[in-house]
Structures are given as C-alpha cells and as structure tokens.
Amino acid sequence: NDAFAPLRAPRLALTVSRTSARASARGSARRRFSPPALRGGRSPAGSVQGRWSLTASIFAAGEDPRAQRRALAELLLERYGVLTREQVLAEGVSGGFSALYPSLTELETLGVCRRGYFVEGLGGAQFALPGAVERLRATRRQGEPRTQVLAAVDPAQPYGAALPWPRRDGARGPARVAGSYVVSVDAEPVLYLERGGRGILRLENDPARSVDEPSHVELALRALADAVRAGRIGAVALERIDGAPAIGSELEQVLVDLGFRQGPRRLTLRA
C-alpha cells in the first residue's frame, strides 16, 4: 500500500468505538469540532484506503551475489581509500577478505584500484584507489605537527580494528566504545579519552624534543580542549590520568593552563 492509513485504521476504529460507547452512556452532546467519524458513529474503512500493489513481481528475482560483492568492494574502497584484510574483517563482511578478493581483482583489471604494499605492518594484499595513494604520499610530515580528534568507533580511526592499540605495560588498555575519543598527532595515537570524560590514557611515551617544542601529549591535550570548547565533545571532568588521580598528576598544571578548572577531585572543562 502507498499510504499509512490502513495501518492506523484498526487502532482508530477501536478508539472511535470506545469513545462512542462512553458518550452514549453519559448521554452527553456531541462536540462541535469532533472528527466526522466520531460524529457519524462509523469506523474508518481502512481496508479500502490507499492504492494496493502486488509485490510478487518485485521480489521474484533475487540480487546477483557477484554484483553484491562488487558493490561492497567499491563501497569499502571509497570508505577507506586503502583496503586491507584487517579492515574487511573489522567490518564483519560475510566470507571475509577471500569473498571480496575476486571482485577487488576485477576492479584492479579495470583500473579502478591498485594492488600493492601501501601500509607497513599489514597484509601484503592491499588495494587502494589511485587518489588515495597520492594523498598518502602527500601527508608526509611537513612543518607543524597535525592533531586530530576522532571518536574511537569512527571508521577513520583504525586502532582497535584494523590496527592494534599501542601496548601499555601493567595498565588497562583502550577500547572501541561509543562515547570515547582518540587524539592523534601526525597520525600517531597519543591520548585516549574514556567514555564519560572522566579519564584519559597516554598511548605513547613522549619522544625526545627540544626544550622550546611542546611534547605530543601537550599538543594532544590542547586539541582535546579545543574540541570541547567547540562543542564537538561534551564536558570533560577528569578524575584519572593513566589510572592515577588527576589532581596531583604531572599533567595537572598543563591542563589548568589550557582552561581546566581545579576541583577537590577532578579537573573540569566545558564548552
């Protein structure tokens, strides 16, 4: 049917009949602006409303599985730019990477994508769009470090899915859960903000830098504070840093300088 009236009609008919019965029992007068169906005491004929069509001809022929795999391969290439076995597994594709491999090979033959070894540390069978390869080459560090704040479950955030999280000795590691965020500096994960904004984890040891150059953690904290002020992230009330109390941490003064307000138990920043 091309209308919702038949779906609403049974409930409306029941409502009308109950209302009419109550009105008759009370002997009350009909309201001036009552619905026409209520004034006439008739239920709407939902079964004859709208236009009906047979669906047998629509679903008679199923989708071609080969065409479906081809469309899925193109979709994942557009999503990631560089597609690896790990990303396909993270997407939960039925049949895994081997199911899409023939479609990716066909796309390579047609010149839609390239096969090569683009991302170090991942499998050798990698497929990429030509434009994505050029963008990878252009993102080599030039000038100031680049920071980025992404939701932990964002497909553009590969850690915990296509890539393993950085190792943390003797501490609880991060996870891909809704409400958590990852802050990266020059494409390297540096900070992990826990869901609810009550704790952060450092994902790297600060590399040796000059005295006048801020550390990656400081750059990541600045990007996190900017994201909160811009409204991209809700209020942050840090109680823990690497599992230890935030008050008294070595990063407390850095956070205060970035605008966090000191409290008895937490450091708070709001938009």
Short mmCIF file of C-alpha atoms in Angstrom, two decimals:
data_model
loop_
_atom_site.label_atom_id
_atom_site.label_comp_id
_atom_site.label_asym_id
_atom_site.label_seq_id
_atom_site.Cartn_x
_atom_site.Cartn_y
_atom_site.Cartn_z
CA ASN A 1 0.00 0.00 0.00
CA ASP A 2 1.18 3.52 -0.70
CA ALA A 3 -0.36 5.06 2.45
CA PHE A 4 -0.20 4.58 6.21
CA ALA A 5 -3.96 4.93 6.74
CA PRO A 6 -4.64 1.16 6.66
CA LEU A 7 -2.05 0.63 9.40
CA ARG A 8 -3.60 3.32 11.57
CA ALA A 9 -7.21 2.32 10.87
CA PRO A 10 -7.64 -0.61 13.34
CA ARG A 11 -6.43 1.46 16.28
CA LEU A 12 -8.53 4.43 15.20
CA ALA A 13 -11.62 2.24 14.83
CA LEU A 14 -11.14 0.85 18.36
CA THR A 15 -10.69 4.36 19.76
CA VAL A 16 -13.85 5.58 17.99
CA SER A 17 -15.99 2.69 19.26
CA ARG A 18 -14.84 3.21 22.87
CA THR A 19 -15.45 6.94 22.68
CA SER A 20 -18.92 6.45 21.20
CA ALA A 21 -19.84 3.96 23.94
CA ARG A 22 -18.73 6.35 26.70
CA ALA A 23 -20.59 9.23 25.07
CA SER A 24 -23.82 7.20 24.82
CA ALA A 25 -23.57 6.10 28.45
CA ARG A 26 -23.19 9.64 29.68
CA GLY A 27 -25.80 10.98 27.28
CA SER A 28 -23.52 13.90 26.55
CA ALA A 29 -23.95 16.07 23.49
CA ARG A 30 -21.56 15.75 20.57
CA ARG A 31 -18.79 18.30 20.42
CA ARG A 32 -18.92 20.88 17.71
CA PHE A 33 -15.44 20.15 16.38
CA SER A 34 -15.37 16.36 16.83
CA PRO A 35 -14.00 14.23 13.92
CA PRO A 36 -16.51 13.24 11.21
CA ALA A 37 -16.08 9.53 12.01
CA LEU A 38 -16.97 10.22 15.65
CA ARG A 39 -19.99 12.36 14.76
CA GLY A 40 -21.39 9.70 12.45
CA GLY A 41 -20.51 6.82 14.77
CA ARG A 42 -18.78 4.92 11.92
CA SER A 43 -15.34 3.29 11.90
CA PRO A 44 -12.99 4.15 9.01
CA ALA A 45 -12.81 1.50 6.33
CA GLY A 46 -9.03 1.04 6.48
CA SER A 47 -9.00 -1.96 4.19
CA VAL A 48 -10.08 0.05 1.16
CA GLN A 49 -7.92 3.13 1.70
CA GLY A 50 -4.88 3.87 -0.45
CA ARG A 51 -3.66 2.05 -3.53
CA TRP A 52 -2.60 -1.58 -3.31
CA SER A 53 0.00 -3.40 -5.43
CA LEU A 54 1.18 -6.99 -5.70
CA THR A 55 4.80 -7.48 -4.62
CA ALA A 56 5.46 -10.86 -6.24
CA SER A 57 6.93 -9.29 -9.37
CA ILE A 58 9.23 -7.05 -7.32
CA PHE A 59 10.92 -9.84 -5.33
CA ALA A 60 10.66 -12.65 -7.91
CA ALA A 61 14.33 -12.44 -8.93
CA GLY A 62 16.96 -12.21 -6.16
CA GLU A 63 20.01 -10.00 -6.30
CA ASP A 64 23.09 -11.31 -8.09
CA PRO A 65 25.63 -12.31 -5.38
CA ARG A 66 28.51 -11.36 -7.66
CA ALA A 67 27.06 -7.89 -8.21
CA GLN A 68 26.55 -7.51 -4.45
CA ARG A 69 30.19 -8.39 -3.71
CA ARG A 70 31.33 -5.99 -6.43
CA ALA A 71 29.24 -3.16 -4.96
CA LEU A 72 30.54 -3.92 -1.45
CA ALA A 73 34.14 -3.90 -2.65
CA GLU A 74 33.63 -0.49 -4.29
CA LEU A 75 31.93 0.83 -1.13
CA LEU A 76 34.81 -0.24 1.12
CA LEU A 77 37.38 1.24 -1.25
CA GLU A 78 35.54 4.56 -1.18
CA ARG A 79 35.27 4.39 2.61
CA TYR A 80 38.90 3.61 3.42
CA GLY A 81 40.90 4.57 0.35
CA VAL A 82 43.34 1.77 1.15
CA LEU A 83 41.62 -1.55 1.83
CA THR A 84 43.36 -4.35 3.73
CA ARG A 85 42.37 -7.76 5.06
CA GLU A 86 42.17 -6.37 8.61
CA GLN A 87 39.67 -3.68 7.63
CA VAL A 88 37.41 -6.19 5.89
CA LEU A 89 37.46 -8.39 8.99
CA ALA A 90 36.69 -5.38 11.20
CA GLU A 91 33.65 -4.63 9.02
CA GLY A 92 32.30 -8.13 9.66
CA VAL A 93 31.88 -8.94 5.96
CA SER A 94 30.41 -12.39 5.42
CA GLY A 95 33.09 -14.67 3.98
CA GLY A 96 35.89 -12.30 4.98
CA PHE A 97 38.57 -10.93 2.68
CA SER A 98 38.60 -14.03 0.45
CA ALA A 99 34.97 -13.37 -0.54
CA LEU A 100 35.83 -9.89 -1.85
CA TYR A 101 39.22 -10.75 -3.35
CA PRO A 102 37.88 -11.73 -6.82
CA SER A 103 35.85 -8.51 -7.02
CA LEU A 104 38.86 -6.45 -6.00
CA THR A 105 40.96 -8.21 -8.64
CA GLU A 106 38.37 -7.34 -11.28
CA LEU A 107 38.41 -3.71 -10.18
CA GLU A 108 42.20 -3.74 -10.47
CA THR A 109 41.95 -5.09 -14.02
CA LEU A 110 39.53 -2.30 -14.92
CA GLY A 111 41.91 0.30 -13.48
CA VAL A 112 39.56 1.32 -10.67
CA CYS A 113 42.07 0.45 -7.93
CA ARG A 114 45.69 -0.58 -7.48
CA ARG A 115 47.25 -3.52 -5.69
CA GLY A 116 50.41 -3.01 -3.67
CA TYR A 117 52.02 -2.74 -0.23
CA PHE A 118 50.89 0.71 0.94
CA VAL A 119 50.59 0.39 4.74
CA GLU A 120 53.56 -1.13 6.55
CA GLY A 121 52.79 -3.89 9.03
CA LEU A 122 49.56 -5.07 7.41
CA GLY A 123 48.98 -7.89 4.94
CA GLY A 124 50.63 -7.89 1.54
CA ALA A 125 47.30 -7.99 -0.34
CA GLN A 126 46.27 -4.34 -0.22
CA PHE A 127 44.06 -2.48 -2.68
CA ALA A 128 43.85 1.29 -2.94
CA LEU A 129 42.21 3.97 -5.04
CA PRO A 130 44.75 5.91 -7.13
CA GLY A 131 43.84 9.18 -5.46
CA ALA A 132 44.29 7.67 -2.00
CA VAL A 133 47.85 6.61 -2.83
CA GLU A 134 48.76 10.12 -3.88
CA ARG A 135 47.20 11.55 -0.72
CA LEU A 136 49.23 9.15 1.40
CA ARG A 137 52.42 10.37 -0.22
CA ALA A 138 51.38 13.99 0.32
CA THR A 139 50.75 13.56 4.05
CA ARG A 140 54.38 13.10 4.96
CA ARG A 141 55.17 15.48 7.77
CA GLN A 142 55.93 18.99 6.65
CA GLY A 143 56.06 21.90 9.06
CA GLU A 144 53.95 21.93 12.22
CA PRO A 145 52.56 18.69 13.71
CA ARG A 146 48.95 17.97 12.82
CA THR A 147 46.46 16.94 15.50
CA GLN A 148 43.11 15.22 15.07
CA VAL A 149 40.31 14.23 17.47
CA LEU A 150 38.15 11.29 16.37
CA ALA A 151 35.54 9.14 18.03
CA ALA A 152 37.04 5.77 18.93
CA VAL A 153 34.41 3.97 16.82
CA ASP A 154 34.86 6.20 13.76
CA PRO A 155 35.87 4.14 10.68
CA ALA A 156 38.64 6.70 10.11
CA GLN A 157 40.10 5.70 13.50
CA PRO A 158 41.78 2.36 12.71
CA TYR A 159 43.17 1.42 16.12
CA GLY A 160 41.36 -1.41 17.83
CA ALA A 161 40.05 -2.64 14.45
CA ALA A 162 42.47 -2.69 11.51
CA LEU A 163 45.45 -1.82 13.73
CA PRO A 164 46.27 -2.94 17.29
CA TRP A 165 46.27 -0.43 20.12
CA PRO A 166 49.73 0.67 21.32
CA ARG A 167 50.98 -1.57 24.11
CA ARG A 168 50.57 -0.37 27.67
CA ASP A 169 52.52 -2.21 30.39
CA GLY A 170 50.53 -3.04 33.50
CA ALA A 171 47.60 -0.74 32.72
CA ARG A 172 44.11 -1.13 31.36
CA GLY A 173 44.07 -0.53 27.64
CA PRO A 174 41.65 1.47 25.48
CA ALA A 175 38.69 0.02 23.60
CA ARG A 176 36.45 0.95 20.67
CA VAL A 177 33.34 2.00 22.57
CA ALA A 178 30.81 4.74 21.82
CA GLY A 179 31.50 7.97 23.70
CA SER A 180 35.29 7.58 23.81
CA TYR A 181 37.76 9.56 21.70
CA VAL A 182 41.29 9.22 20.34
CA VAL A 183 43.60 12.19 19.82
CA SER A 184 46.40 11.70 17.32
CA VAL A 185 49.44 13.79 16.46
CA ASP A 186 50.92 13.29 12.99
CA ALA A 187 48.66 10.23 12.58
CA GLU A 188 50.05 8.59 15.75
CA PRO A 189 47.61 7.90 18.63
CA VAL A 190 48.64 9.90 21.68
CA LEU A 191 45.63 10.23 24.00
CA TYR A 192 42.52 8.18 24.69
CA LEU A 193 39.54 9.87 26.38
CA GLU A 194 37.35 7.37 28.21
CA ARG A 195 33.59 7.33 27.77
CA GLY A 196 32.02 9.93 30.04
CA GLY A 197 35.15 12.10 30.02
CA ARG A 198 36.39 11.02 33.44
CA GLY A 199 39.75 9.59 32.47
CA ILE A 200 42.47 9.78 29.86
CA LEU A 201 45.20 7.33 28.88
CA ARG A 202 48.51 8.22 27.31
CA LEU A 203 49.17 5.96 24.34
CA GLU A 204 52.80 6.85 23.72
CA ASN A 205 55.91 7.86 25.58
CA ASP A 206 56.93 11.42 24.80
CA PRO A 207 59.73 11.40 22.24
CA ALA A 208 62.83 13.45 22.84
CA ARG A 209 62.08 17.02 21.75
CA SER A 210 63.74 20.38 22.15
CA VAL A 211 63.03 22.44 25.25
CA ASP A 212 61.02 25.02 23.31
CA GLU A 213 58.97 22.43 21.44
CA PRO A 214 55.84 21.07 23.19
CA SER A 215 55.50 17.33 23.63
CA HIS A 216 52.98 15.26 21.71
CA VAL A 217 50.90 14.83 24.86
CA GLU A 218 50.69 18.60 25.34
CA LEU A 219 49.68 19.06 21.70
CA ALA A 220 47.04 16.35 22.08
CA LEU A 221 45.66 17.91 25.28
CA ARG A 222 45.41 21.27 23.51
CA ALA A 223 43.49 19.67 20.62
CA LEU A 224 41.19 17.95 23.12
CA ALA A 225 40.49 21.24 24.92
CA ASP A 226 39.76 22.97 21.59
CA ALA A 227 37.30 20.20 20.67
CA VAL A 228 35.46 20.65 23.98
CA ARG A 229 35.22 24.43 23.57
CA ALA A 230 33.96 23.98 20.01
CA GLY A 231 31.17 21.71 21.26
CA ARG A 232 32.40 18.61 19.42
CA ILE A 233 32.88 16.82 22.73
CA GLY A 234 30.75 17.16 25.84
CA ALA A 235 32.00 18.38 29.20
CA VAL A 236 35.17 16.67 30.44
CA ALA A 237 35.63 16.09 34.18
CA LEU A 238 38.96 14.29 34.53
CA GLU A 239 39.33 12.20 37.65
CA ARG A 240 42.01 9.80 36.37
CA ILE A 241 45.12 10.08 34.22
CA ASP A 242 46.66 6.71 33.37
CA GLY A 243 44.64 5.19 36.19
CA ALA A 244 46.01 7.58 38.86
CA PRO A 245 44.21 10.62 40.34
CA ALA A 246 44.22 13.63 38.02
CA ILE A 247 44.73 16.00 40.96
CA GLY A 248 48.43 15.94 41.69
CA SER A 249 49.34 14.46 38.32
CA GLU A 250 52.30 15.79 36.37
CA LEU A 251 49.81 16.96 33.74
CA GLU A 252 47.66 18.94 36.19
CA GLN A 253 49.38 22.27 35.55
CA VAL A 254 49.27 21.74 31.78
CA LEU A 255 45.52 21.13 31.98
CA VAL A 256 44.98 24.19 34.18
CA ASP A 257 46.89 26.33 31.68
CA LEU A 258 44.55 25.02 28.96
CA GLY A 259 41.48 26.22 30.89
CA PHE A 260 40.55 23.24 33.07
CA ARG A 261 39.09 24.25 36.43
CA GLN A 262 40.50 22.62 39.54
CA GLY A 263 38.16 20.93 41.96
CA PRO A 264 38.53 18.71 45.02
CA ARG A 265 38.64 15.54 42.90
CA ARG A 266 38.59 16.47 39.24
CA LEU A 267 39.70 18.89 36.52
CA THR A 268 36.70 20.18 34.57
CA LEU A 269 36.32 21.84 31.18
CA ARG A 270 33.05 22.77 29.47
CA ALA A 271 32.12 24.45 26.22
#
